[in-house]
Short mmCIF file of N, CA, C and O in Angstrom, two decimals:
data_model
loop_
_atom_site.label_atom_id
_atom_site.label_comp_id
_atom_site.label_asym_id
_atom_site.label_seq_id
_atom_site.Cartn_x
_atom_site.Cartn_y
_atom_site.Cartn_z
N MET A 1 234.49 238.23 58.98
CA MET A 1 235.72 237.51 58.83
C MET A 1 235.75 236.92 57.42
O MET A 1 234.84 236.19 57.04
N PRO A 2 236.74 237.17 56.64
CA PRO A 2 236.80 236.66 55.27
C PRO A 2 237.06 235.16 55.26
O PRO A 2 237.65 234.61 56.18
N LEU A 3 236.60 234.53 54.20
CA LEU A 3 236.78 233.08 54.06
C LEU A 3 238.21 232.77 53.67
O LEU A 3 238.84 233.47 52.88
N GLN A 4 238.71 231.67 54.21
CA GLN A 4 240.05 231.21 53.92
C GLN A 4 239.97 229.99 53.02
O GLN A 4 238.92 229.41 52.82
N GLU A 5 241.11 229.56 52.48
CA GLU A 5 241.18 228.39 51.59
C GLU A 5 240.74 227.12 52.30
O GLU A 5 240.06 226.28 51.74
N ASN A 6 241.04 226.98 53.58
CA ASN A 6 240.71 225.76 54.32
C ASN A 6 239.30 225.81 54.91
O ASN A 6 238.93 224.93 55.66
N ASP A 7 238.52 226.82 54.58
CA ASP A 7 237.15 226.91 55.06
C ASP A 7 236.18 226.09 54.21
O ASP A 7 235.00 226.05 54.48
N PHE A 8 236.66 225.46 53.14
CA PHE A 8 235.80 224.71 52.24
C PHE A 8 236.18 223.25 52.24
O PHE A 8 237.36 222.89 52.37
N ASP A 9 235.16 222.42 52.11
CA ASP A 9 235.37 220.98 51.97
C ASP A 9 236.00 220.72 50.61
O ASP A 9 235.60 221.30 49.61
N ALA A 10 236.97 219.84 50.56
CA ALA A 10 237.70 219.60 49.31
C ALA A 10 236.83 218.96 48.24
O ALA A 10 237.07 219.13 47.07
N VAL A 11 235.79 218.22 48.60
CA VAL A 11 234.99 217.50 47.62
C VAL A 11 233.85 218.35 47.08
O VAL A 11 233.67 218.50 45.89
N SER A 12 233.06 218.93 47.96
CA SER A 12 231.86 219.61 47.51
C SER A 12 231.97 221.14 47.54
O SER A 12 231.06 221.82 47.13
N LEU A 13 233.05 221.67 48.06
CA LEU A 13 233.25 223.12 48.16
C LEU A 13 232.12 223.81 48.92
O LEU A 13 231.72 224.92 48.58
N LYS A 14 231.61 223.15 49.93
CA LYS A 14 230.62 223.78 50.80
C LYS A 14 231.35 224.41 51.98
O LYS A 14 232.37 223.89 52.41
N PRO A 15 230.85 225.51 52.49
CA PRO A 15 231.51 226.10 53.65
C PRO A 15 231.49 225.13 54.83
O PRO A 15 230.53 224.42 55.07
N VAL A 16 232.59 225.08 55.55
CA VAL A 16 232.68 224.22 56.72
C VAL A 16 231.94 224.90 57.84
O VAL A 16 232.20 226.06 58.17
N THR A 17 231.01 224.20 58.43
CA THR A 17 230.24 224.76 59.54
C THR A 17 230.89 224.31 60.83
O THR A 17 231.48 223.23 60.92
N SER A 18 230.77 225.13 61.83
CA SER A 18 231.33 224.74 63.13
C SER A 18 230.46 223.65 63.72
O SER A 18 229.25 223.66 63.60
N ARG A 19 231.11 222.73 64.36
CA ARG A 19 230.39 221.60 64.96
C ARG A 19 230.36 221.78 66.46
O ARG A 19 231.29 222.33 67.05
N PRO A 20 229.29 221.29 67.08
CA PRO A 20 229.22 221.44 68.54
C PRO A 20 230.33 220.64 69.21
O PRO A 20 230.79 219.63 68.69
N ASN A 21 230.70 221.11 70.34
CA ASN A 21 231.75 220.45 71.11
C ASN A 21 231.22 219.13 71.64
O ASN A 21 230.21 219.09 72.33
N ASP A 22 231.89 218.04 71.31
CA ASP A 22 231.43 216.71 71.72
C ASP A 22 231.96 216.30 73.09
O ASP A 22 231.68 215.21 73.56
N SER A 23 232.70 217.17 73.75
CA SER A 23 233.30 216.76 75.02
C SER A 23 232.26 216.55 76.10
O SER A 23 232.41 215.68 76.94
N ASP A 24 231.17 217.33 76.10
CA ASP A 24 230.16 217.17 77.14
C ASP A 24 228.98 216.30 76.68
O ASP A 24 228.07 216.04 77.44
N ALA A 25 229.00 215.86 75.43
CA ALA A 25 227.90 215.03 74.92
C ALA A 25 228.16 213.57 75.25
O ALA A 25 229.29 213.15 75.50
N LYS A 26 227.11 212.78 75.27
CA LYS A 26 227.24 211.35 75.51
C LYS A 26 227.91 210.70 74.31
O LYS A 26 227.76 211.18 73.19
N PRO A 27 228.60 209.61 74.49
CA PRO A 27 229.24 208.95 73.34
C PRO A 27 228.18 208.45 72.36
O PRO A 27 227.09 208.04 72.75
N ALA A 28 228.52 208.48 71.09
CA ALA A 28 227.60 208.05 70.05
C ALA A 28 227.39 206.54 70.15
O ALA A 28 228.24 205.80 70.64
N ILE A 29 226.25 206.10 69.65
CA ILE A 29 225.92 204.68 69.70
C ILE A 29 226.92 203.87 68.87
O ILE A 29 227.31 202.77 69.24
N ASP A 30 227.35 204.44 67.73
CA ASP A 30 228.27 203.72 66.86
C ASP A 30 229.63 203.50 67.50
O ASP A 30 230.34 202.57 67.16
N SER A 31 230.01 204.37 68.43
CA SER A 31 231.34 204.24 69.02
C SER A 31 231.36 203.21 70.15
O SER A 31 232.42 202.89 70.65
N GLN A 32 230.21 202.74 70.58
CA GLN A 32 230.18 201.74 71.65
C GLN A 32 230.53 200.37 71.09
O GLN A 32 230.14 200.04 69.97
N PRO A 33 231.27 199.59 71.84
CA PRO A 33 231.61 198.25 71.35
C PRO A 33 230.36 197.37 71.30
O PRO A 33 229.43 197.57 72.08
N PRO A 34 230.32 196.42 70.38
CA PRO A 34 229.15 195.55 70.30
C PRO A 34 229.02 194.68 71.55
O PRO A 34 230.01 194.24 72.12
N THR A 35 227.81 194.50 71.96
CA THR A 35 227.57 193.68 73.14
C THR A 35 227.65 192.21 72.77
O THR A 35 227.50 191.84 71.60
N PRO A 36 227.87 191.33 73.72
CA PRO A 36 227.90 189.89 73.41
C PRO A 36 226.59 189.40 72.80
O PRO A 36 226.60 188.52 71.95
N ASN A 37 225.46 189.97 73.22
CA ASN A 37 224.18 189.54 72.65
C ASN A 37 224.10 189.85 71.16
O ASN A 37 223.61 189.05 70.38
N ALA A 38 224.56 191.04 70.78
CA ALA A 38 224.53 191.41 69.37
C ALA A 38 225.46 190.51 68.56
O ALA A 38 225.13 190.08 67.46
N ARG A 39 226.63 190.20 69.12
CA ARG A 39 227.57 189.33 68.41
C ARG A 39 226.97 187.93 68.25
O ARG A 39 227.08 187.32 67.18
N ASN A 40 226.33 187.41 69.28
CA ASN A 40 225.71 186.09 69.18
C ASN A 40 224.56 186.08 68.18
O ASN A 40 224.40 185.13 67.42
N LEU A 41 223.76 187.14 68.17
CA LEU A 41 222.66 187.23 67.22
C LEU A 41 223.19 187.24 65.79
O LEU A 41 222.66 186.58 64.91
N TYR A 42 224.28 187.98 65.58
CA TYR A 42 224.88 188.02 64.25
C TYR A 42 225.40 186.63 63.86
O TYR A 42 225.17 186.16 62.75
N ASN A 43 226.08 185.95 64.76
CA ASN A 43 226.63 184.64 64.44
C ASN A 43 225.54 183.61 64.18
O ASN A 43 225.71 182.70 63.37
N GLU A 44 224.40 183.75 64.86
CA GLU A 44 223.30 182.80 64.63
C GLU A 44 222.63 183.03 63.28
O GLU A 44 222.15 182.10 62.65
N SER A 45 222.61 184.27 62.82
CA SER A 45 221.93 184.56 61.56
C SER A 45 222.87 184.56 60.36
O SER A 45 222.43 184.62 59.23
N ALA A 46 224.16 184.51 60.59
CA ALA A 46 225.12 184.60 59.49
C ALA A 46 225.17 183.29 58.71
O ALA A 46 225.08 182.21 59.27
N GLY A 47 225.33 183.43 57.40
CA GLY A 47 225.54 182.27 56.54
C GLY A 47 224.32 181.42 56.31
O GLY A 47 224.44 180.28 55.91
N ILE A 48 223.13 181.95 56.53
CA ILE A 48 221.93 181.15 56.33
C ILE A 48 221.19 181.56 55.06
O ILE A 48 220.01 181.34 54.92
N TYR A 49 221.90 182.17 54.12
CA TYR A 49 221.27 182.53 52.86
C TYR A 49 220.97 181.27 52.06
O TYR A 49 221.79 180.36 52.01
N PRO A 50 219.83 181.19 51.44
CA PRO A 50 219.56 180.02 50.59
C PRO A 50 220.43 180.07 49.35
O PRO A 50 220.88 181.13 48.93
N LEU A 51 220.70 178.92 48.77
CA LEU A 51 221.51 178.88 47.56
C LEU A 51 220.77 179.50 46.38
O LEU A 51 221.36 180.13 45.53
N GLN A 52 219.46 179.32 46.34
CA GLN A 52 218.67 179.88 45.25
C GLN A 52 217.25 180.08 45.74
O GLN A 52 216.72 179.29 46.53
N ARG A 53 216.61 181.13 45.27
CA ARG A 53 215.22 181.39 45.61
C ARG A 53 214.37 181.28 44.36
O ARG A 53 214.80 181.63 43.28
N GLU A 54 213.19 180.79 44.54
CA GLU A 54 212.24 180.66 43.43
C GLU A 54 211.11 181.65 43.63
O GLU A 54 210.69 181.91 44.75
N TYR A 55 210.63 182.19 42.54
CA TYR A 55 209.53 183.14 42.55
C TYR A 55 208.44 182.64 41.61
O TYR A 55 208.37 183.07 40.46
N PRO A 56 207.60 181.73 42.07
CA PRO A 56 206.62 181.14 41.16
C PRO A 56 205.59 182.14 40.63
O PRO A 56 205.17 182.05 39.48
N THR A 57 205.19 183.11 41.42
CA THR A 57 204.21 184.08 40.96
C THR A 57 204.80 184.99 39.89
O THR A 57 204.15 185.27 38.88
N LEU A 58 206.04 185.43 40.09
CA LEU A 58 206.68 186.25 39.07
C LEU A 58 206.90 185.46 37.78
O LEU A 58 206.71 185.98 36.68
N ARG A 59 207.30 184.20 37.92
CA ARG A 59 207.50 183.36 36.73
C ARG A 59 206.17 183.15 36.01
O ARG A 59 206.12 183.17 34.78
N ALA A 60 205.09 182.94 36.75
CA ALA A 60 203.78 182.76 36.13
C ALA A 60 203.33 184.05 35.42
O ALA A 60 202.81 184.00 34.30
N THR A 61 203.57 185.19 36.06
CA THR A 61 203.22 186.47 35.43
C THR A 61 204.04 186.67 34.16
O THR A 61 203.50 187.14 33.14
N GLN A 62 205.30 186.31 34.21
CA GLN A 62 206.15 186.42 33.03
C GLN A 62 205.63 185.55 31.89
O GLN A 62 205.56 186.00 30.74
N ARG A 63 205.23 184.33 32.19
CA ARG A 63 204.69 183.43 31.16
C ARG A 63 203.37 183.96 30.61
O ARG A 63 203.11 183.88 29.40
N ILE A 64 202.52 184.51 31.47
CA ILE A 64 201.24 185.07 31.03
C ILE A 64 201.47 186.23 30.07
O ILE A 64 200.81 186.34 29.03
N PHE A 65 202.43 187.12 30.40
CA PHE A 65 202.74 188.24 29.51
C PHE A 65 203.21 187.74 28.15
O PHE A 65 202.81 188.27 27.12
N ARG A 66 204.06 186.73 28.14
CA ARG A 66 204.56 186.20 26.86
C ARG A 66 203.43 185.56 26.05
O ARG A 66 203.34 185.74 24.84
N VAL A 67 202.58 184.79 26.72
CA VAL A 67 201.47 184.14 26.03
C VAL A 67 200.52 185.19 25.45
O VAL A 67 200.06 185.06 24.31
N LEU A 68 200.24 186.23 26.22
CA LEU A 68 199.37 187.29 25.72
C LEU A 68 199.99 188.00 24.52
O LEU A 68 199.28 188.36 23.57
N ALA A 69 201.30 188.20 24.54
CA ALA A 69 201.96 188.85 23.41
C ALA A 69 201.86 187.98 22.16
O ALA A 69 201.50 188.46 21.08
N TYR A 70 202.15 186.69 22.30
CA TYR A 70 202.08 185.80 21.15
C TYR A 70 200.63 185.63 20.67
O TYR A 70 200.38 185.55 19.47
N ALA A 71 199.69 185.58 21.60
CA ALA A 71 198.28 185.46 21.22
C ALA A 71 197.81 186.71 20.47
O ALA A 71 197.01 186.61 19.53
N THR A 72 198.29 187.86 20.87
CA THR A 72 197.93 189.10 20.17
C THR A 72 198.38 189.05 18.72
O THR A 72 197.62 189.36 17.80
N VAL A 73 199.63 188.63 18.51
CA VAL A 73 200.13 188.52 17.14
C VAL A 73 199.35 187.46 16.37
O VAL A 73 198.98 187.66 15.21
N ALA A 74 199.06 186.33 17.04
CA ALA A 74 198.35 185.23 16.38
C ALA A 74 196.91 185.59 16.03
O ALA A 74 196.33 184.98 15.13
N LEU A 75 196.33 186.55 16.70
CA LEU A 75 194.96 186.96 16.39
C LEU A 75 194.90 188.13 15.40
O LEU A 75 194.05 188.14 14.51
N VAL A 76 195.78 189.09 15.56
CA VAL A 76 195.69 190.31 14.75
C VAL A 76 196.12 190.05 13.30
O VAL A 76 195.40 190.42 12.36
N ILE A 77 197.25 189.42 13.09
CA ILE A 77 197.75 189.23 11.73
C ILE A 77 196.80 188.37 10.89
O ILE A 77 196.38 188.79 9.80
N PRO A 78 196.40 187.18 11.36
CA PRO A 78 195.44 186.41 10.54
C PRO A 78 194.09 187.11 10.40
O PRO A 78 193.44 187.02 9.36
N GLY A 79 193.67 187.82 11.45
CA GLY A 79 192.40 188.55 11.37
C GLY A 79 192.42 189.61 10.29
O GLY A 79 191.46 189.77 9.53
N LEU A 80 193.52 190.35 10.22
CA LEU A 80 193.64 191.36 9.15
C LEU A 80 193.72 190.71 7.78
O LEU A 80 193.11 191.21 6.82
N LEU A 81 194.43 189.62 7.68
CA LEU A 81 194.54 188.94 6.39
C LEU A 81 193.18 188.39 5.94
O LEU A 81 192.80 188.56 4.77
N ILE A 82 192.44 187.77 6.84
CA ILE A 82 191.11 187.24 6.50
C ILE A 82 190.16 188.37 6.12
O ILE A 82 189.41 188.25 5.14
N ARG A 83 190.22 189.48 6.85
CA ARG A 83 189.34 190.61 6.52
C ARG A 83 189.69 191.19 5.15
O ARG A 83 188.80 191.54 4.37
N PHE A 84 190.99 191.28 4.84
CA PHE A 84 191.40 191.80 3.54
C PHE A 84 190.92 190.88 2.42
O PHE A 84 190.38 191.34 1.41
N LEU A 85 191.10 189.57 2.61
CA LEU A 85 190.63 188.63 1.60
C LEU A 85 189.11 188.67 1.44
O LEU A 85 188.59 188.55 0.33
N TRP A 86 188.42 188.85 2.53
CA TRP A 86 186.95 188.96 2.48
C TRP A 86 186.53 190.20 1.69
O TRP A 86 185.60 190.16 0.89
N ILE A 87 187.21 191.31 1.91
CA ILE A 87 186.89 192.54 1.18
C ILE A 87 187.15 192.35 -0.31
O ILE A 87 186.33 192.72 -1.15
N VAL A 88 188.27 191.75 -0.65
CA VAL A 88 188.59 191.53 -2.07
C VAL A 88 187.59 190.57 -2.70
O VAL A 88 187.13 190.78 -3.83
N TRP A 89 187.19 189.53 -2.00
CA TRP A 89 186.30 188.53 -2.56
C TRP A 89 184.85 189.01 -2.66
O TRP A 89 184.16 188.73 -3.65
N SER A 90 184.38 189.77 -1.66
CA SER A 90 182.96 190.13 -1.61
C SER A 90 182.63 191.45 -2.29
O SER A 90 181.47 191.72 -2.58
N THR A 91 183.58 192.30 -2.56
CA THR A 91 183.31 193.62 -3.13
C THR A 91 183.32 193.52 -4.66
O THR A 91 184.28 193.05 -5.25
N GLN A 92 182.21 193.98 -5.26
CA GLN A 92 182.10 193.97 -6.72
C GLN A 92 182.54 195.32 -7.30
O GLN A 92 183.38 195.37 -8.18
N ASP A 93 181.93 196.40 -6.79
CA ASP A 93 182.23 197.73 -7.29
C ASP A 93 182.91 198.55 -6.19
O ASP A 93 182.60 198.40 -5.00
N GLY A 94 183.82 199.42 -6.54
CA GLY A 94 184.48 200.30 -5.57
C GLY A 94 185.47 199.57 -4.68
O GLY A 94 185.55 199.88 -3.49
N ILE A 95 186.16 198.61 -5.25
CA ILE A 95 187.10 197.83 -4.43
C ILE A 95 188.24 198.69 -3.92
O ILE A 95 188.73 198.49 -2.80
N LEU A 96 188.65 199.69 -4.70
CA LEU A 96 189.74 200.56 -4.27
C LEU A 96 189.33 201.38 -3.04
O LEU A 96 190.13 201.55 -2.11
N ASN A 97 188.08 201.84 -3.01
CA ASN A 97 187.57 202.58 -1.87
C ASN A 97 187.52 201.68 -0.62
O ASN A 97 187.90 202.11 0.47
N GLU A 98 187.06 200.46 -0.78
CA GLU A 98 186.97 199.53 0.35
C GLU A 98 188.36 199.17 0.89
O GLU A 98 188.57 199.11 2.09
N VAL A 99 189.31 198.93 0.00
CA VAL A 99 190.68 198.61 0.43
C VAL A 99 191.31 199.82 1.12
O VAL A 99 192.04 199.67 2.11
N GLY A 100 191.02 201.02 0.64
CA GLY A 100 191.53 202.24 1.28
C GLY A 100 191.00 202.40 2.69
O GLY A 100 191.74 202.74 3.61
N GLN A 101 189.69 202.14 2.88
CA GLN A 101 189.12 202.21 4.23
C GLN A 101 189.69 201.12 5.12
O GLN A 101 189.95 201.34 6.30
N PHE A 102 189.88 199.94 4.55
CA PHE A 102 190.46 198.84 5.33
C PHE A 102 191.90 199.16 5.75
O PHE A 102 192.32 198.82 6.85
N SER A 103 192.65 199.84 4.88
CA SER A 103 194.04 200.14 5.20
C SER A 103 194.15 201.06 6.41
O SER A 103 195.08 200.94 7.21
N LEU A 104 193.20 201.99 6.57
CA LEU A 104 193.21 202.84 7.77
C LEU A 104 193.03 201.99 9.03
O LEU A 104 193.72 202.18 10.03
N TYR A 105 192.10 201.06 8.96
CA TYR A 105 191.86 200.16 10.09
C TYR A 105 193.07 199.26 10.32
O TYR A 105 193.49 199.03 11.46
N ALA A 106 193.66 198.74 9.24
CA ALA A 106 194.79 197.80 9.35
C ALA A 106 196.02 198.48 9.94
O ALA A 106 196.69 197.90 10.80
N VAL A 107 196.31 199.69 9.51
CA VAL A 107 197.48 200.39 10.02
C VAL A 107 197.32 200.68 11.51
O VAL A 107 198.25 200.48 12.31
N ALA A 108 196.15 201.14 11.91
CA ALA A 108 195.89 201.39 13.33
C ALA A 108 196.00 200.11 14.14
O ALA A 108 196.56 200.09 15.24
N SER A 109 195.46 199.02 13.61
CA SER A 109 195.54 197.74 14.30
C SER A 109 196.99 197.25 14.44
O SER A 109 197.38 196.74 15.48
N LEU A 110 197.76 197.42 13.40
CA LEU A 110 199.16 197.00 13.45
C LEU A 110 199.97 197.83 14.45
O LEU A 110 200.79 197.28 15.20
N PHE A 111 199.75 199.14 14.45
CA PHE A 111 200.46 199.97 15.43
C PHE A 111 200.05 199.60 16.86
O PHE A 111 200.90 199.53 17.75
N GLY A 112 198.77 199.38 17.08
CA GLY A 112 198.31 198.96 18.41
C GLY A 112 198.89 197.62 18.82
O GLY A 112 199.28 197.42 19.97
N MET A 113 198.96 196.69 17.85
CA MET A 113 199.52 195.38 18.14
C MET A 113 200.99 195.49 18.51
O MET A 113 201.44 194.89 19.49
N VAL A 114 201.74 196.28 17.75
CA VAL A 114 203.18 196.44 18.04
C VAL A 114 203.37 197.07 19.42
O VAL A 114 204.24 196.63 20.19
N ALA A 115 202.57 198.06 19.76
CA ALA A 115 202.69 198.70 21.07
C ALA A 115 202.36 197.73 22.20
O ALA A 115 203.08 197.65 23.20
N LEU A 116 201.28 196.97 22.04
CA LEU A 116 200.88 196.02 23.08
C LEU A 116 201.90 194.90 23.23
O LEU A 116 202.31 194.55 24.35
N VAL A 117 202.33 194.33 22.11
CA VAL A 117 203.31 193.24 22.17
C VAL A 117 204.62 193.74 22.74
O VAL A 117 205.25 193.07 23.57
N GLY A 118 205.05 194.93 22.33
CA GLY A 118 206.29 195.48 22.88
C GLY A 118 206.20 195.71 24.37
O GLY A 118 207.15 195.40 25.11
N THR A 119 205.07 196.21 24.83
CA THR A 119 204.89 196.44 26.27
C THR A 119 204.89 195.12 27.04
O THR A 119 205.54 195.00 28.08
N LEU A 120 204.17 194.12 26.53
CA LEU A 120 204.10 192.84 27.23
C LEU A 120 205.46 192.14 27.27
O LEU A 120 205.86 191.61 28.32
N LEU A 121 206.18 192.15 26.16
CA LEU A 121 207.49 191.50 26.15
C LEU A 121 208.51 192.27 26.98
O LEU A 121 209.37 191.66 27.62
N THR A 122 208.40 193.60 27.01
CA THR A 122 209.30 194.39 27.86
C THR A 122 209.03 194.11 29.33
O THR A 122 209.97 193.98 30.12
N ALA A 123 207.77 194.01 29.72
CA ALA A 123 207.44 193.68 31.11
C ALA A 123 207.95 192.29 31.46
O ALA A 123 208.47 192.08 32.56
N SER A 124 207.82 191.36 30.54
CA SER A 124 208.31 190.01 30.78
C SER A 124 209.82 190.00 30.98
O SER A 124 210.33 189.34 31.88
N GLU A 125 210.55 190.73 30.15
CA GLU A 125 212.01 190.80 30.30
C GLU A 125 212.40 191.58 31.55
O GLU A 125 213.43 191.31 32.16
N GLY A 126 211.60 192.56 31.95
CA GLY A 126 211.86 193.29 33.20
C GLY A 126 211.76 192.37 34.41
O GLY A 126 212.55 192.48 35.34
N ILE A 127 210.79 191.48 34.39
CA ILE A 127 210.67 190.50 35.48
C ILE A 127 211.89 189.59 35.48
O ILE A 127 212.46 189.30 36.54
N GLU A 128 212.32 189.15 34.31
CA GLU A 128 213.50 188.29 34.21
C GLU A 128 214.74 189.02 34.74
O GLU A 128 215.57 188.44 35.44
N LEU A 129 214.86 190.30 34.42
CA LEU A 129 215.98 191.10 34.89
C LEU A 129 215.98 191.22 36.40
O LEU A 129 217.02 191.07 37.05
N ALA A 130 214.82 191.47 36.99
CA ALA A 130 214.73 191.58 38.45
C ALA A 130 215.10 190.27 39.12
O ALA A 130 215.81 190.27 40.15
N ILE A 131 214.68 189.16 38.58
CA ILE A 131 215.02 187.86 39.15
C ILE A 131 216.52 187.60 39.02
O ILE A 131 217.16 187.09 39.94
N ASP A 132 217.10 187.97 37.88
CA ASP A 132 218.55 187.80 37.69
C ASP A 132 219.36 188.66 38.65
O ASP A 132 220.37 188.22 39.20
N VAL A 133 218.92 189.91 38.86
CA VAL A 133 219.62 190.79 39.80
C VAL A 133 219.55 190.19 41.20
O VAL A 133 220.55 190.16 41.93
N GLN A 134 218.39 189.69 41.60
CA GLN A 134 218.27 189.08 42.92
C GLN A 134 219.14 187.85 43.02
O GLN A 134 219.79 187.62 44.05
N ASP A 135 219.19 187.05 41.98
CA ASP A 135 220.02 185.84 41.99
C ASP A 135 221.50 186.20 42.12
O ASP A 135 222.23 185.58 42.90
N ASN A 136 221.94 187.21 41.38
CA ASN A 136 223.34 187.64 41.49
C ASN A 136 223.66 188.20 42.87
O ASN A 136 224.74 187.94 43.41
N THR A 137 222.74 188.95 43.43
CA THR A 137 222.93 189.49 44.77
C THR A 137 223.04 188.36 45.79
O THR A 137 223.88 188.40 46.69
N LEU A 138 222.21 187.35 45.65
CA LEU A 138 222.25 186.21 46.55
C LEU A 138 223.56 185.44 46.42
O LEU A 138 224.15 185.02 47.41
N ARG A 139 224.05 185.29 45.21
CA ARG A 139 225.34 184.60 45.00
C ARG A 139 226.48 185.38 45.64
O ARG A 139 227.37 184.79 46.27
N ILE A 140 226.46 186.70 45.50
CA ILE A 140 227.51 187.52 46.11
C ILE A 140 227.43 187.42 47.63
O ILE A 140 228.45 187.32 48.31
N ALA A 141 226.22 187.43 48.16
CA ALA A 141 226.07 187.32 49.62
C ALA A 141 226.58 185.97 50.12
O ALA A 141 227.18 185.89 51.18
N ASN A 142 226.36 184.92 49.35
CA ASN A 142 226.83 183.61 49.76
C ASN A 142 228.34 183.48 49.62
O ASN A 142 228.96 182.69 50.32
N GLN A 143 228.94 184.24 48.72
CA GLN A 143 230.39 184.17 48.54
C GLN A 143 231.15 185.10 49.48
O GLN A 143 232.38 185.02 49.57
N SER A 144 230.45 186.00 50.14
CA SER A 144 231.11 186.92 51.04
C SER A 144 231.55 186.18 52.29
O SER A 144 231.23 185.02 52.52
N GLY A 145 232.25 186.85 53.15
CA GLY A 145 232.79 186.23 54.35
C GLY A 145 231.80 186.09 55.47
O GLY A 145 232.17 185.75 56.58
N ARG A 146 230.55 186.33 55.25
CA ARG A 146 229.55 186.28 56.33
C ARG A 146 229.13 184.84 56.54
O ARG A 146 228.15 184.37 56.00
N ARG A 147 229.88 184.13 57.32
CA ARG A 147 229.63 182.72 57.60
C ARG A 147 229.71 182.48 59.09
O ARG A 147 230.38 183.21 59.82
N LYS A 148 229.10 181.43 59.51
CA LYS A 148 229.22 181.04 60.91
C LYS A 148 230.63 180.51 61.16
O LYS A 148 231.19 179.83 60.31
N PRO A 149 231.21 180.84 62.30
CA PRO A 149 232.57 180.36 62.59
C PRO A 149 232.61 178.86 62.83
O PRO A 149 231.68 178.22 63.14
#
């Protein structure tokens, strides 16, 4: 039997499959009216959202990530500067060779520092984003019509 124009779903263009006859099947659970117990349970639980939730562990983790990021910068930059000054002050002959070797170490250290600090600050902001999304969701839930009568 060839396919007709109405044999396809308008949205996804998938062939329409025949569905079993529902006349002899039991009614679906969704089509049954809610029982009084379910309605009472809903009314007892409705509208009990807190105004705001606190996440002390996430906030502490966020602060730790930020402190570690700032500590990394506070250790690496002065450490490289002190090492460079030490090389310049203590080297008598071949200072260009020593500075060249130091520059390889310094560049690698700076790239590592940027990667670590970027990762820590990104994780910290990700935690802040998750808390903000939860806060906005909670505000929307509190503003919706789900309240006790």
